[in-house]
mmCIF file of C-alpha atoms in Angstrom:
data_model
loop_
_atom_site.group_PDB
_atom_site.id
_atom_site.type_symbol
_atom_site.label_atom_id
_atom_site.label_comp_id
_atom_site.label_asym_id
_atom_site.label_seq_id
_atom_site.Cartn_x
_atom_site.Cartn_y
_atom_site.Cartn_z
ATOM 1 C CA MET A 1 118.183 34.199 56.704
ATOM 2 C CA LEU A 2 119.072 34.156 60.366
ATOM 3 C CA TYR A 3 121.907 31.956 61.490
ATOM 4 C CA PRO A 4 122.338 30.232 64.850
ATOM 5 C CA PHE A 5 123.959 32.240 67.618
ATOM 6 C CA THR A 6 127.595 31.178 67.867
ATOM 7 C CA PRO A 7 130.634 32.585 69.659
ATOM 8 C CA GLU A 8 131.702 34.029 66.299
ATOM 9 C CA THR A 9 128.434 35.948 65.886
ATOM 10 C CA THR A 10 128.894 39.693 66.021
ATOM 11 C CA ALA A 11 126.320 42.125 67.309
ATOM 12 C CA THR A 12 124.926 44.852 65.092
ATOM 13 C CA ARG A 13 123.601 48.057 66.568
ATOM 14 C CA LEU A 14 120.322 49.233 65.087
ATOM 15 C CA ARG A 15 119.287 52.768 65.925
ATOM 16 C CA VAL A 16 115.525 53.025 66.243
ATOM 17 C CA PRO A 17 113.120 55.853 66.979
ATOM 18 C CA ASN A 18 112.724 56.688 70.674
ATOM 19 C CA ASP A 19 109.019 55.839 70.813
ATOM 20 C CA ASN A 20 108.733 52.639 72.904
ATOM 21 C CA SER A 21 108.410 50.346 69.868
ATOM 22 C CA CYS A 22 112.027 49.143 69.854
ATOM 23 C CA LEU A 23 111.044 45.465 70.170
ATOM 24 C CA PHE A 24 108.817 45.676 67.121
ATOM 25 C CA TYR A 25 111.481 47.482 65.061
ATOM 26 C CA ALA A 26 114.183 45.009 66.025
ATOM 27 C CA VAL A 27 112.054 41.964 65.233
ATOM 28 C CA ALA A 28 110.964 43.461 61.896
ATOM 29 C CA TYR A 29 114.574 44.217 60.973
ATOM 30 C CA LEU A 30 115.837 40.759 61.914
ATOM 31 C CA CYS A 31 112.951 38.592 60.747
ATOM 32 C CA ASP A 32 111.432 40.332 57.741
ATOM 33 C CA GLU A 33 114.027 39.767 55.046
ATOM 34 C CA SER A 34 112.251 42.172 52.684
ATOM 35 C CA LEU A 35 112.930 45.175 54.943
ATOM 36 C CA ASP A 36 115.990 47.363 55.258
ATOM 37 C CA GLU A 37 116.778 49.446 58.353
ATOM 38 C CA THR A 38 114.642 52.373 57.217
ATOM 39 C CA ALA A 39 111.567 50.285 56.392
ATOM 40 C CA ALA A 40 111.874 48.222 59.585
ATOM 41 C CA THR A 41 111.860 51.320 61.783
ATOM 42 C CA THR A 42 108.652 52.944 60.580
ATOM 43 C CA ALA A 43 105.698 53.546 62.858
ATOM 44 C CA ALA A 44 103.499 51.684 60.347
ATOM 45 C CA LYS A 45 105.612 48.526 60.680
ATOM 46 C CA ALA A 46 105.502 48.732 64.473
ATOM 47 C CA THR A 47 101.717 49.135 64.354
ATOM 48 C CA GLU A 48 101.457 46.153 61.997
ATOM 49 C CA LEU A 49 103.429 43.946 64.399
ATOM 50 C CA ARG A 50 101.419 45.175 67.378
ATOM 51 C CA GLY A 51 98.390 43.991 65.403
ATOM 52 C CA VAL A 52 100.007 40.588 64.950
ATOM 53 C CA CYS A 53 100.306 40.321 68.746
ATOM 54 C CA ARG A 54 96.710 41.489 69.256
ATOM 55 C CA ASP A 55 95.426 38.970 66.709
ATOM 56 C CA ALA A 56 97.457 36.122 68.219
ATOM 57 C CA ALA A 57 95.909 36.768 71.628
ATOM 58 C CA ALA A 58 92.409 37.012 70.137
ATOM 59 C CA ALA A 59 92.884 33.725 68.252
ATOM 60 C CA ASP A 60 93.807 31.760 71.380
ATOM 61 C CA PRO A 61 91.235 28.949 71.798
ATOM 62 C CA ASP A 62 91.510 29.322 75.591
ATOM 63 C CA PRO A 63 90.993 33.037 76.325
ATOM 64 C CA GLU A 64 90.694 32.494 80.074
ATOM 65 C CA THR A 65 94.165 30.971 80.307
ATOM 66 C CA ARG A 66 95.545 33.604 77.927
ATOM 67 C CA ALA A 67 94.107 36.300 80.193
ATOM 68 C CA LEU A 68 95.996 34.809 83.148
ATOM 69 C CA ILE A 69 99.235 34.911 81.161
ATOM 70 C CA LEU A 70 98.607 38.460 79.928
ATOM 71 C CA GLY A 71 97.490 39.736 83.320
ATOM 72 C CA GLN A 72 94.345 41.200 81.768
ATOM 73 C CA SER A 73 91.463 40.113 79.588
ATOM 74 C CA VAL A 74 92.178 39.427 75.929
ATOM 75 C CA GLU A 75 89.935 42.382 75.013
ATOM 76 C CA ASP A 76 91.832 44.745 77.333
ATOM 77 C CA TYR A 77 95.155 43.433 76.008
ATOM 78 C CA ALA A 78 93.995 43.994 72.418
ATOM 79 C CA ARG A 79 93.422 47.667 73.197
ATOM 80 C CA TRP A 80 96.560 47.999 75.333
ATOM 81 C CA ILE A 81 99.074 46.562 72.844
ATOM 82 C CA MET A 82 97.879 48.882 70.089
ATOM 83 C CA VAL A 83 98.800 51.969 72.144
ATOM 84 C CA ASP A 84 102.155 52.979 70.726
ATOM 85 C CA HIS A 85 103.742 53.992 74.030
ATOM 86 C CA ASN A 86 103.319 50.510 75.590
ATOM 87 C CA TRP A 87 106.373 48.289 75.447
ATOM 88 C CA GLY A 88 106.443 44.739 74.159
ATOM 89 C CA GLY A 89 107.648 41.854 76.305
ATOM 90 C CA GLU A 90 107.597 38.077 76.513
ATOM 91 C CA SER A 91 104.043 37.604 75.205
ATOM 92 C CA GLU A 92 104.812 39.779 72.194
ATOM 93 C CA ILE A 93 108.097 37.980 71.486
ATOM 94 C CA LEU A 94 106.272 34.642 71.517
ATOM 95 C CA ALA A 95 103.586 35.944 69.146
ATOM 96 C CA LEU A 96 106.170 37.423 66.768
ATOM 97 C CA ALA A 97 108.302 34.255 66.818
ATOM 98 C CA ALA A 98 105.217 32.290 65.761
ATOM 99 C CA HIS A 99 104.298 34.899 63.132
ATOM 100 C CA TYR A 100 107.713 34.770 61.489
ATOM 101 C CA GLY A 101 108.298 31.073 62.177
ATOM 102 C CA ARG A 102 111.619 31.936 63.789
ATOM 103 C CA ARG A 103 113.427 31.450 67.042
ATOM 104 C CA ILE A 104 114.106 34.789 68.711
ATOM 105 C CA ALA A 105 116.961 35.098 71.203
ATOM 106 C CA VAL A 106 116.923 37.998 73.628
ATOM 107 C CA VAL A 107 120.285 39.016 75.014
ATOM 108 C CA SER A 108 120.660 41.461 77.869
ATOM 109 C CA ALA A 109 124.069 43.081 78.014
ATOM 110 C CA LYS A 110 123.338 44.370 81.520
ATOM 111 C CA ARG A 111 122.624 40.966 82.975
ATOM 112 C CA LEU A 112 124.588 38.922 80.443
ATOM 113 C CA CYS A 113 121.760 36.468 80.082
ATOM 114 C CA ARG A 114 120.128 35.003 77.015
ATOM 115 C CA LEU A 115 116.533 33.884 76.692
ATOM 116 C CA THR A 116 115.310 32.031 73.640
ATOM 117 C CA PHE A 117 111.680 32.047 72.606
ATOM 118 C CA SER A 118 110.415 29.592 70.068
ATOM 119 C CA MET A 119 107.208 27.977 69.047
ATOM 120 C CA ALA A 120 109.051 24.680 68.517
ATOM 121 C CA ARG A 121 108.496 21.864 70.967
ATOM 122 C CA SER A 122 111.032 21.429 73.701
ATOM 123 C CA THR A 123 113.764 18.874 73.054
ATOM 124 C CA ARG A 124 114.393 18.326 76.750
ATOM 125 C CA LYS A 125 114.065 14.773 77.978
#
């Protein structure tokens, strides 16, 4: 179970293969409670999660709008994301957050900023 980010939360360093799938490994490790570090950092798991992103884009009921967000057609994106040297980004984080039903916070130590992606509705008024 993931707990809310608090000032008391400590960071854990996860070493992953140097193959441009770090986002997929990290999300698998943090969100798939059945996986340990070794299982989360396999190429097969990264490929599986790339497929989740591909399928989420393909399932969008408005492919024209999705294409604008992706910067390419859904068909081109489906091929692109499955190439293991392409990095994941915001679209992939959103798809994986929906897949796992979790909120995913991205923290950049370089910029000291935190972005939170969630499929939940905004609570802003």
